[in-house]
Coordinates of N, CA and C and ligand atoms in Angstrom, one line a residue:
M1 N 0.7 -1.1 0.3 CA -0.2 0.0 -0.1 C 0.6 1.2 0.0
D2 N 0.7 2.3 -0.9 CA 1.5 3.2 -1.2 C 0.7 4.4 -0.5
N3 N -0.5 4.4 -0.1 CA -1.2 5.3 0.3 C -2.0 5.2 1.7
Y4 N -1.4 5.9 2.9 CA -1.6 5.5 4.3 C -2.3 7.1 4.4
V5 N -2.8 7.0 5.9 CA -3.1 8.4 6.2 C -2.1 9.6 6.5
T6 N -2.3 10.6 5.8 CA -1.4 11.3 5.8 C -1.3 12.3 7.0
G7 N -0.2 13.2 7.6 CA -0.4 14.1 8.4 C -1.2 15.2 8.2
A8 N -1.3 15.8 6.9 CA -2.0 16.8 6.6 C -3.6 16.3 6.5
V9 N -3.8 15.1 6.1 CA -5.1 14.9 6.3 C -5.5 14.6 7.9
N10 N -4.6 14.1 8.4 CA -5.1 14.1 10.0 C -5.7 15.5 10.4
R11 N -4.9 16.3 10.1 CA -4.7 17.5 10.6 C -6.0 18.5 10.2
R12 N -6.1 18.5 8.7 CA -7.5 19.0 8.2 C -8.7 18.6 9.1
L13 N -8.7 17.2 8.7 CA -10.1 16.6 9.4 C -10.2 16.7 11.2
R14 N -9.3 17.0 11.6 CA -9.3 17.4 13.1 C -9.6 18.6 13.2
E15 N -9.2 19.8 12.5 CA -9.3 21.0 12.5 C -10.7 21.3 12.2
S16 N -11.5 20.3 11.1 CA -12.7 20.7 10.6 C -13.7 20.2 11.8
K17 N -13.4 19.2 12.6 CA -14.1 18.7 13.6 C -13.8 19.7 14.9
K18 N -13.1 20.5 14.8 CA -12.6 21.7 15.8 C -12.3 21.0 17.2
M19 N -11.6 20.1 17.0 CA -11.0 19.3 18.0 C -9.5 19.8 18.2
T20 N -8.7 19.6 19.2 CA -7.3 19.8 19.6 C -7.0 18.6 19.7
Q21 N -5.4 18.5 19.4 CA -4.6 17.1 19.5 C -5.2 16.6 20.5
E22 N -5.1 17.1 21.8 CA -5.5 16.6 22.7 C -6.7 15.9 23.2
E23 N -7.6 16.6 22.4 CA -9.1 15.8 22.6 C -9.2 14.6 21.4
L24 N -8.7 14.9 20.4 CA -8.4 13.7 19.3 C -7.7 12.5 20.5
A25 N -6.9 12.8 20.9 CA -5.7 11.9 21.5 C -6.5 11.1 22.7
A26 N -7.4 11.9 23.0 CA -8.1 11.5 24.5 C -9.0 10.3 24.1
E27 N -9.6 10.9 22.7 CA -10.7 10.0 22.2 C -10.3 8.6 21.9
I28 N -9.0 8.7 21.6 CA -8.8 7.1 20.7 C -7.7 6.3 21.3
Y29 N -7.6 7.0 22.7 CA -6.5 6.5 23.6 C -5.1 6.4 23.4
V30 N -4.6 7.5 23.0 CA -3.3 7.7 22.5 C -2.9 9.0 23.3
S31 N -1.8 9.0 23.0 CA -0.7 10.4 23.7 C -1.3 11.5 22.6
S32 N -1.0 12.7 23.0 CA -1.2 13.9 22.2 C -0.2 13.8 21.2
K33 N 1.3 13.7 22.1 CA 2.5 13.5 21.4 C 2.2 12.8 20.0
A34 N 1.4 11.6 20.2 CA 1.3 10.7 18.8 C 0.7 11.4 18.2
V35 N -0.3 12.2 18.3 CA -1.1 12.8 17.4 C -0.3 13.7 16.7
S36 N 0.6 14.2 17.3 CA 1.6 15.6 16.8 C 2.2 15.1 15.8
K37 N 2.9 13.7 16.4 CA 4.0 13.1 15.2 C 3.3 12.8 14.2
W38 N 2.1 12.3 14.1 CA 1.3 11.9 12.9 C 1.3 13.3 12.1
E39 N 0.9 14.4 12.4 CA 0.5 15.3 11.7 C 1.9 16.3 11.3
T40 N 2.9 15.7 11.9 CA 4.0 16.5 11.2 C 4.8 15.6 10.5
G41 N 4.1 14.5 10.2 CA 5.4 13.2 9.5 C 6.1 12.8 9.9
R42 N 6.3 12.7 11.3 CA 7.2 12.0 12.5 C 6.6 10.4 12.4
G43 N 5.5 10.1 12.0 CA 5.1 9.1 12.4 C 3.6 8.9 11.8
F44 N 3.2 7.2 11.7 CA 2.0 7.0 11.3 C 1.3 6.2 12.2
P45 N -0.4 6.7 12.4 CA -1.1 5.8 13.4 C -1.1 4.2 12.8
D46 N -0.6 3.6 14.0 CA -0.8 2.2 13.9 C -2.2 1.4 13.1
I47 N -2.0 0.8 12.6 CA -3.2 0.2 11.5 C -4.6 -0.3 12.3
S48 N -4.5 -0.5 13.6 CA -5.1 -0.9 14.7 C -6.0 0.3 15.0
L49 N -5.4 1.2 14.5 CA -6.3 2.7 14.9 C -6.9 3.4 14.2
L50 N -6.7 2.8 12.7 CA -7.4 3.5 11.6 C -9.3 3.4 11.8
E51 N -9.8 2.5 12.9 CA -11.1 2.3 12.7 C -11.6 3.6 14.1
P52 N -11.2 3.3 15.0 CA -11.1 4.6 16.0 C -11.0 5.7 15.4
L53 N -10.1 6.3 14.6 CA -9.3 7.4 14.4 C -10.1 7.8 13.3
S54 N -11.0 7.0 12.6 CA -11.8 7.4 11.5 C -13.3 7.7 12.2
K55 N -13.7 6.8 13.3 CA -14.8 7.3 13.9 C -14.4 8.8 14.7
A56 N -13.7 8.9 15.5 CA -13.5 10.0 15.8 C -13.4 11.4 15.2
L57 N -12.9 11.3 13.9 CA -13.1 12.0 12.7 C -14.4 12.2 12.0
G58 N -15.0 11.3 12.2 CA -16.6 11.4 11.6 C -16.7 11.0 10.4
I59 N -15.6 10.1 9.9 CA -15.6 9.9 8.3 C -15.3 7.9 8.2
S60 N -15.3 7.6 7.2 CA -15.3 6.0 7.1 C -13.7 6.0 6.8
V61 N -13.3 4.7 7.2 CA -12.3 4.2 6.6 C -11.4 4.5 5.3
I62 N -12.5 4.4 4.5 CA -11.9 4.8 3.2 C -11.6 6.0 3.0
E63 N -12.4 6.8 3.4 CA -12.2 8.3 3.2 C -11.3 8.7 4.1
L64 N -10.9 8.2 5.1 CA -9.5 8.8 5.9 C -8.2 8.4 5.0
L65 N -8.3 7.1 4.6 CA -7.3 6.9 3.5 C -6.9 7.8 2.3
S66 N -8.2 7.9 1.9 CA -7.9 8.5 0.5 C -8.2 10.1 0.7
G67 N -8.2 10.6 1.9 CA -7.9 12.0 2.3 C -9.2 13.0 1.9
E68 N -10.2 12.3 1.4 CA -11.6 13.1 0.9 C -12.5 12.7 1.8
D69 N -13.7 13.5 1.8 CA -14.9 13.1 2.5 C -15.5 13.1 1.5
V70 N -16.1 12.2 0.9 CA -16.9 11.6 -0.1 C -18.3 11.6 0.0
R71 N -19.0 12.2 1.2 CA -20.5 12.2 1.3 C -21.0 13.6 1.0
N72 N -20.1 14.6 0.3 CA -20.6 15.9 -0.2 C -21.1 15.7 -1.4
G73 N -22.5 16.6 -1.7 CA -22.5 16.9 -3.4 C -23.6 15.4 -3.5
N74 N -24.6 15.8 -4.4 CA -25.6 14.7 -4.7 C -25.1 14.2 -5.6
R75 N -25.7 12.9 -6.2 CA -25.3 11.8 -7.1 C -25.2 12.6 -8.3
A76 N -26.4 13.3 -9.0 CA -26.2 14.0 -10.3 C -25.2 14.7 -10.3
F77 N -24.7 15.7 -9.5 CA -23.1 16.2 -9.3 C -22.1 15.3 -9.7
N78 N -22.3 14.4 -8.9 CA -21.3 13.3 -8.7 C -20.9 12.7 -10.3
M79 N -21.8 12.5 -10.7 CA -21.9 11.9 -12.2 C -20.9 12.7 -13.1
L80 N -21.0 14.2 -12.6 CA -20.5 14.9 -13.7 C -18.6 14.9 -13.1
R81 N -18.6 14.0 -12.1 CA -17.0 14.1 -11.3 C -16.7 12.8 -11.6
E82 N -17.1 12.2 -13.0 CA -16.4 10.7 -13.0 C -15.4 11.2 -13.4
K83 N -14.3 9.7 -12.6 CA -13.1 10.0 -12.7 C -12.5 8.3 -13.6
F84 N -11.3 8.7 -14.3 CA -10.7 7.5 -14.9 C -9.3 7.6 -14.4
Y85 N -9.2 6.0 -13.9 CA -8.0 5.8 -13.5 C -7.5 4.5 -14.5
V86 N -6.2 4.5 -14.8 CA -5.6 3.8 -15.8 C -4.5 3.1 -15.5
C87 N -4.5 1.6 -15.4 CA -3.4 1.0 -14.7 C -2.2 1.1 -15.9
P88 N -1.2 1.2 -15.5 CA -0.1 1.5 -16.4 C 0.6 0.3 -16.7
V89 N 0.3 -0.8 -16.0 CA 0.9 -2.2 -16.5 C 0.0 -2.9 -17.1
C90 N -1.5 -3.2 -17.0 CA -2.2 -3.7 -17.8 C -3.3 -2.9 -18.9
G91 N -3.1 -1.7 -18.6 CA -3.9 -1.0 -19.4 C -5.5 -1.0 -18.7
N92 N -5.7 -1.6 -17.9 CA -7.2 -1.6 -17.4 C -7.4 0.0 -16.9
V93 N -8.8 0.1 -17.4 CA -9.5 1.4 -17.1 C -10.6 1.3 -16.1
I94 N -10.5 2.1 -15.2 CA -11.8 1.9 -13.9 C -12.0 3.3 -13.8
R95 N -13.6 3.4 -13.9 CA -14.3 4.6 -13.5 C -15.0 4.5 -12.5
T96 N -14.8 5.7 -11.9 CA -15.9 6.1 -10.8 C -16.5 7.3 -10.5
T97 N -17.4 7.5 -9.8 CA -18.2 8.6 -9.7 C -17.3 9.3 -8.0
G98 N -17.0 10.4 -7.9 CA -16.9 10.8 -6.4 C -15.4 10.0 -6.1
E99 N -15.0 10.2 -4.8 CA -14.0 9.4 -4.6 C -13.9 8.0 -4.2
A100 N -13.1 7.5 -4.5 CA -12.2 6.3 -4.3 C -10.9 5.5 -4.4
V101 N -10.6 4.8 -3.4 CA -9.3 4.4 -3.5 C -9.2 3.4 -4.6
V102 N -8.2 3.4 -5.4 CA -8.6 2.4 -6.7 C -6.9 2.0 -7.0
S103 N -7.1 0.6 -6.9 CA -5.7 0.1 -7.3 C -5.7 -1.1 -8.2
C104 N -4.7 -1.4 -9.5 CA -4.7 -2.5 -10.1 C -3.3 -2.7 -10.2
C105 N -3.0 -4.1 -10.5 CA -1.6 -4.7 -10.4 C -0.8 -4.5 -9.6
G106 N -1.6 -4.1 -8.2 CA -0.8 -3.8 -7.3 C 0.1 -2.5 -6.6
I107 N -0.8 -1.4 -7.4 CA -0.2 -0.1 -7.9 C -1.4 0.8 -7.4
M108 N -1.6 1.8 -6.4 CA -2.2 2.5 -6.0 C -2.5 3.4 -7.4
L109 N -3.7 3.5 -7.7 CA -4.0 4.9 -9.1 C -4.3 5.8 -8.8
P110 N -3.6 7.0 -9.0 CA -4.2 8.2 -8.9 C -5.2 8.3 -9.9
P111 N -6.2 9.3 -9.9 CA -7.1 9.7 -10.9 C -6.6 10.5 -12.0
Q112 N -6.8 10.4 -13.3 CA -6.2 11.2 -14.5 C -6.9 12.5 -14.4
E113 N -6.1 13.3 -14.4 CA -6.1 14.6 -14.5 C -6.7 15.1 -15.8
A114 N -8.0 15.6 -16.4 CA -8.1 15.9 -17.7 C -7.7 17.1 -17.9
E115 N -7.4 17.4 -19.5 CA -6.8 18.8 -19.7 C -7.5 19.1 -20.7
S116 N -7.5 20.5 -21.5 CA -8.1 20.6 -22.6 C -7.1 20.2 -23.5
P117 N -7.5 19.8 -24.8 CA -6.8 19.0 -25.9 C -5.6 19.7 -26.6
D118 N -4.3 19.6 -26.4 CA -3.8 20.5 -27.3 C -3.5 20.2 -28.5
D119 N -2.7 20.8 -29.8 CA -2.7 20.7 -31.2 C -2.8 19.2 -31.4
D120 N -2.0 18.0 -30.8 CA -2.0 16.9 -31.6 C -3.0 15.9 -30.7
H121 N -4.2 16.6 -29.8 CA -5.2 15.8 -29.5 C -6.5 16.5 -29.5
Q122 N -6.6 17.1 -30.7 CA -7.9 17.6 -31.1 C -9.1 16.8 -30.8
I123 N -10.2 16.9 -30.5 CA -11.0 16.0 -30.3 C -12.3 16.7 -31.0
K124 N -12.6 16.0 -32.2 CA -13.6 16.4 -33.2 C -14.9 15.9 -33.1
T125 N -16.2 16.6 -32.9 CA -17.6 16.1 -32.9 C -18.2 16.4 -34.0
E126 N -18.8 15.5 -34.8 CA -19.9 16.0 -35.7 C -21.4 15.5 -35.1
T127 N -22.3 16.1 -35.4 CA -23.8 15.4 -35.1 C -24.3 15.0 -36.3
A128 N -24.5 13.5 -35.8 CA -25.4 12.9 -37.0 C -26.5 12.7 -36.1
E129 N -27.8 13.0 -36.5 CA -29.1 12.7 -35.9 C -28.8 13.1 -34.4
D130 N -29.3 11.7 -33.5 CA -29.1 11.9 -32.3 C -27.5 11.4 -31.5
E131 N -26.8 11.2 -32.5 CA -25.4 10.8 -32.1 C -24.4 12.0 -32.5
Y132 N -23.4 11.7 -31.8 CA -22.4 12.4 -32.1 C -21.3 11.3 -32.5
Y133 N -20.5 12.0 -33.2 CA -19.5 11.1 -34.1 C -18.3 11.7 -33.9
V134 N -17.3 11.1 -33.0 CA -16.5 11.9 -32.1 C -15.0 11.1 -33.1
T135 N -14.2 12.1 -33.2 CA -12.7 11.6 -33.8 C -11.6 12.4 -33.1
V136 N -10.6 11.6 -33.5 CA -9.3 12.0 -32.5 C -8.2 11.7 -33.8
R137 N -7.8 13.1 -34.2 CA -6.8 12.8 -35.8 C -5.4 12.6 -34.7
H138 N -4.8 11.4 -34.7 CA -3.8 11.0 -33.8 C -3.2 9.6 -34.1
P139 N -2.0 9.2 -34.3 CA -1.3 8.0 -34.3 C -2.3 6.7 -33.5
M140 N -2.1 5.7 -34.4 CA -2.9 4.6 -33.9 C -1.8 3.4 -34.0
I141 N -0.9 3.4 -33.3 CA 0.2 2.3 -33.3 C 0.3 2.1 -31.8
K142 N 0.7 0.6 -31.7 CA 1.0 0.1 -30.3 C 1.7 1.1 -29.4
E143 N 2.8 1.6 -29.8 CA 3.3 2.7 -28.9 C 2.4 4.1 -28.3
H144 N 1.9 4.1 -29.2 CA 1.1 5.8 -29.1 C 0.0 5.7 -29.5
Y145 N -1.4 5.6 -29.1 CA -2.5 5.5 -29.4 C -3.6 6.1 -28.4
I146 N -4.7 6.5 -28.8 CA -5.9 6.6 -27.9 C -6.6 5.5 -27.9
S147 N -6.8 5.3 -26.3 CA -7.1 4.0 -25.8 C -8.5 3.7 -25.8
F148 N -9.1 5.0 -25.2 CA -10.5 5.0 -25.1 C -11.1 6.5 -25.3
L149 N -12.2 6.4 -25.5 CA -13.0 7.5 -25.5 C -14.4 7.4 -24.9
A150 N -14.8 8.5 -24.2 CA -15.9 8.4 -23.5 C -17.0 9.7 -23.4
A151 N -18.0 9.5 -23.2 CA -19.0 10.5 -23.3 C -20.0 10.6 -21.8
V152 N -19.9 11.4 -20.9 CA -20.2 11.7 -19.6 C -21.7 12.4 -19.6
S153 N -22.3 12.0 -19.1 CA -23.8 12.8 -18.7 C -24.1 12.7 -17.5
D154 N -24.9 13.4 -17.2 CA -25.6 13.1 -15.8 C -26.3 12.0 -15.4
Q155 N -26.5 11.3 -16.6 CA -27.0 9.9 -16.2 C -26.2 8.6 -16.2
G156 N -24.8 9.0 -16.9 CA -24.1 7.7 -16.9 C -22.9 7.9 -17.6
T157 N -22.2 7.0 -18.3 CA -21.1 7.2 -19.3 C -21.0 6.2 -20.0
Q158 N -20.8 7.2 -21.7 CA -20.7 5.9 -22.6 C -19.1 5.7 -22.9
F159 N -18.7 4.6 -23.0 CA -17.3 4.2 -23.2 C -17.0 3.6 -24.2
V160 N -15.9 3.5 -24.9 CA -15.6 2.9 -26.1 C -14.1 2.8 -25.8
K161 N -13.9 1.4 -25.7 CA -12.2 1.3 -25.9 C -11.8 0.9 -27.2
L162 N -10.7 1.6 -27.1 CA -10.0 1.5 -28.8 C -8.7 0.8 -28.8
Y163 N -8.3 0.2 -29.9 CA -7.1 -0.4 -30.0 C -6.3 0.1 -31.3
P164 N -5.0 -0.2 -31.2 CA -3.8 0.0 -32.1 C -4.5 -0.6 -33.5
E165 N -3.9 0.1 -34.6 CA -4.4 -0.2 -35.7 C -6.0 0.3 -36.0
G166 N -6.6 0.5 -35.0 CA -8.3 0.6 -35.4 C -8.2 2.2 -35.6
N167 N -9.4 2.9 -35.7 CA -9.6 4.1 -35.8 C -10.1 5.1 -34.3
A168 N -9.4 6.1 -34.4 CA -9.8 6.6 -33.0 C -10.9 7.6 -33.4
E169 N -12.1 6.7 -33.2 CA -13.6 7.2 -33.3 C -14.6 6.6 -32.5
A170 N -15.3 7.3 -32.4 CA -16.8 6.1 -31.4 C -18.0 7.5 -31.7
R171 N -19.0 6.6 -31.6 CA -20.4 7.3 -31.7 C -21.1 6.9 -30.2
F172 N -21.8 8.5 -29.8 CA -22.2 8.4 -28.5 C -23.8 9.1 -28.7
K173 N -24.6 8.7 -28.0 CA -25.8 9.3 -28.4 C -25.8 10.5 -27.4
I174 N -26.1 11.3 -28.0 CA -26.2 12.7 -27.6 C -26.9 13.5 -26.0
S175 N -28.0 12.4 -26.0 CA -28.5 12.8 -24.8 C -28.2 13.3 -23.6
R176 N -28.0 14.7 -23.2 CA -27.6 15.1 -21.7 C -26.0 14.8 -21.6
V177 N -25.1 14.6 -23.0 CA -23.8 14.5 -22.7 C -23.3 15.6 -22.4
K178 N -22.8 16.0 -21.5 CA -21.7 17.0 -20.9 C -20.3 17.1 -21.2
M179 N -19.6 16.1 -21.3 CA -18.3 16.1 -21.4 C -17.9 15.0 -22.4
I180 N -16.8 15.2 -23.4 CA -16.4 14.1 -24.1 C -14.5 13.9 -23.8
Y181 N -14.3 12.5 -23.6 CA -13.1 12.4 -22.9 C -12.4 11.3 -24.2
A182 N -11.1 11.9 -24.2 CA -10.3 11.1 -25.0 C -9.1 11.1 -24.1
F183 N -8.2 9.4 -24.2 CA -7.2 9.3 -23.5 C -6.4 8.7 -24.4
C184 N -5.0 9.4 -24.3 CA -4.0 8.7 -25.3 C -2.9 8.3 -24.3
N185 N -2.3 6.9 -24.6 CA -1.6 6.3 -23.6 C -0.2 6.9 -23.2
R186 N 0.1 8.1 -24.0 CA 1.4 8.6 -24.0 C 1.2 10.1 -23.0
H187 N 0.3 10.6 -23.3 CA -0.2 11.9 -23.2 C -1.1 12.1 -22.2
G188 N -1.8 11.3 -22.1 CA -3.1 11.4 -20.7 C -4.2 11.7 -21.4
L189 N -5.2 12.3 -20.3 CA -6.6 12.4 -20.5 C -6.9 13.8 -21.0
F190 N -7.8 14.0 -22.0 CA -8.2 15.1 -22.6 C -9.5 15.2 -22.8
R191 N -10.5 16.6 -22.4 CA -11.8 16.3 -22.6 C -12.2 17.9 -23.3
I192 N -13.5 17.6 -23.8 CA -14.0 19.0 -24.2 C -15.2 18.9 -23.7
Q193 N -16.0 19.8 -24.0 CA -17.4 20.1 -23.5 C -18.0 20.5 -24.9
P194 N -18.8 19.3 -25.4 CA -19.5 19.5 -27.1 C -20.4 20.6 -26.7
E195 N -20.5 20.8 -28.0 CA -21.4 22.2 -28.3 C -22.8 21.7 -28.2
R196 N -23.5 22.3 -27.3 CA -24.8 22.4 -27.3 C -25.6 22.4 -28.4
R197 N -26.5 21.3 -28.8 CA -27.3 21.4 -30.0 C -28.7 22.4 -29.7
Ligands
FE2_201 FE1 -0.7 11.5 -27.9

């Protein structure tokens, strides 16, 4: 595991609960010095403390480990916070809405950060009846290709896996699509907001 409770997270959660180090320490039966050590990166809470610690901080163990409070925001809003995780070893793509701790092939995966397309990754959309026809002019060779296209709406995600030697294209139902994503295995995730019809 390369993710664990960090001092900064511990401090932020404790302060948002308006607890002092002493109060938190008393609640989980450790010394305030121990809490101070965690928060300044000089130590970690023992794994047996994760449950009482998360309880004291009012969040789940998963939230504590990921450093995020996942209960904020409603479902529709979270849909648009679709996140993509790509395993660098096996190429597996994992999608989540909201926060999650994701790992594959023994590696803890960070969510891909989407950027606006640069000149080499322009995402083109044409409208044909009720569909978007999406293309990316980009190499499609084994070493360098667009490995997926996706269209995200507040109702869910349309996802098309692509392969080398294929075409960087996909068709998506237009209905309520808010974002279109393209992932390059070398250059990462790009997204555009398609034009409203
Ligand atoms: Fe690329």
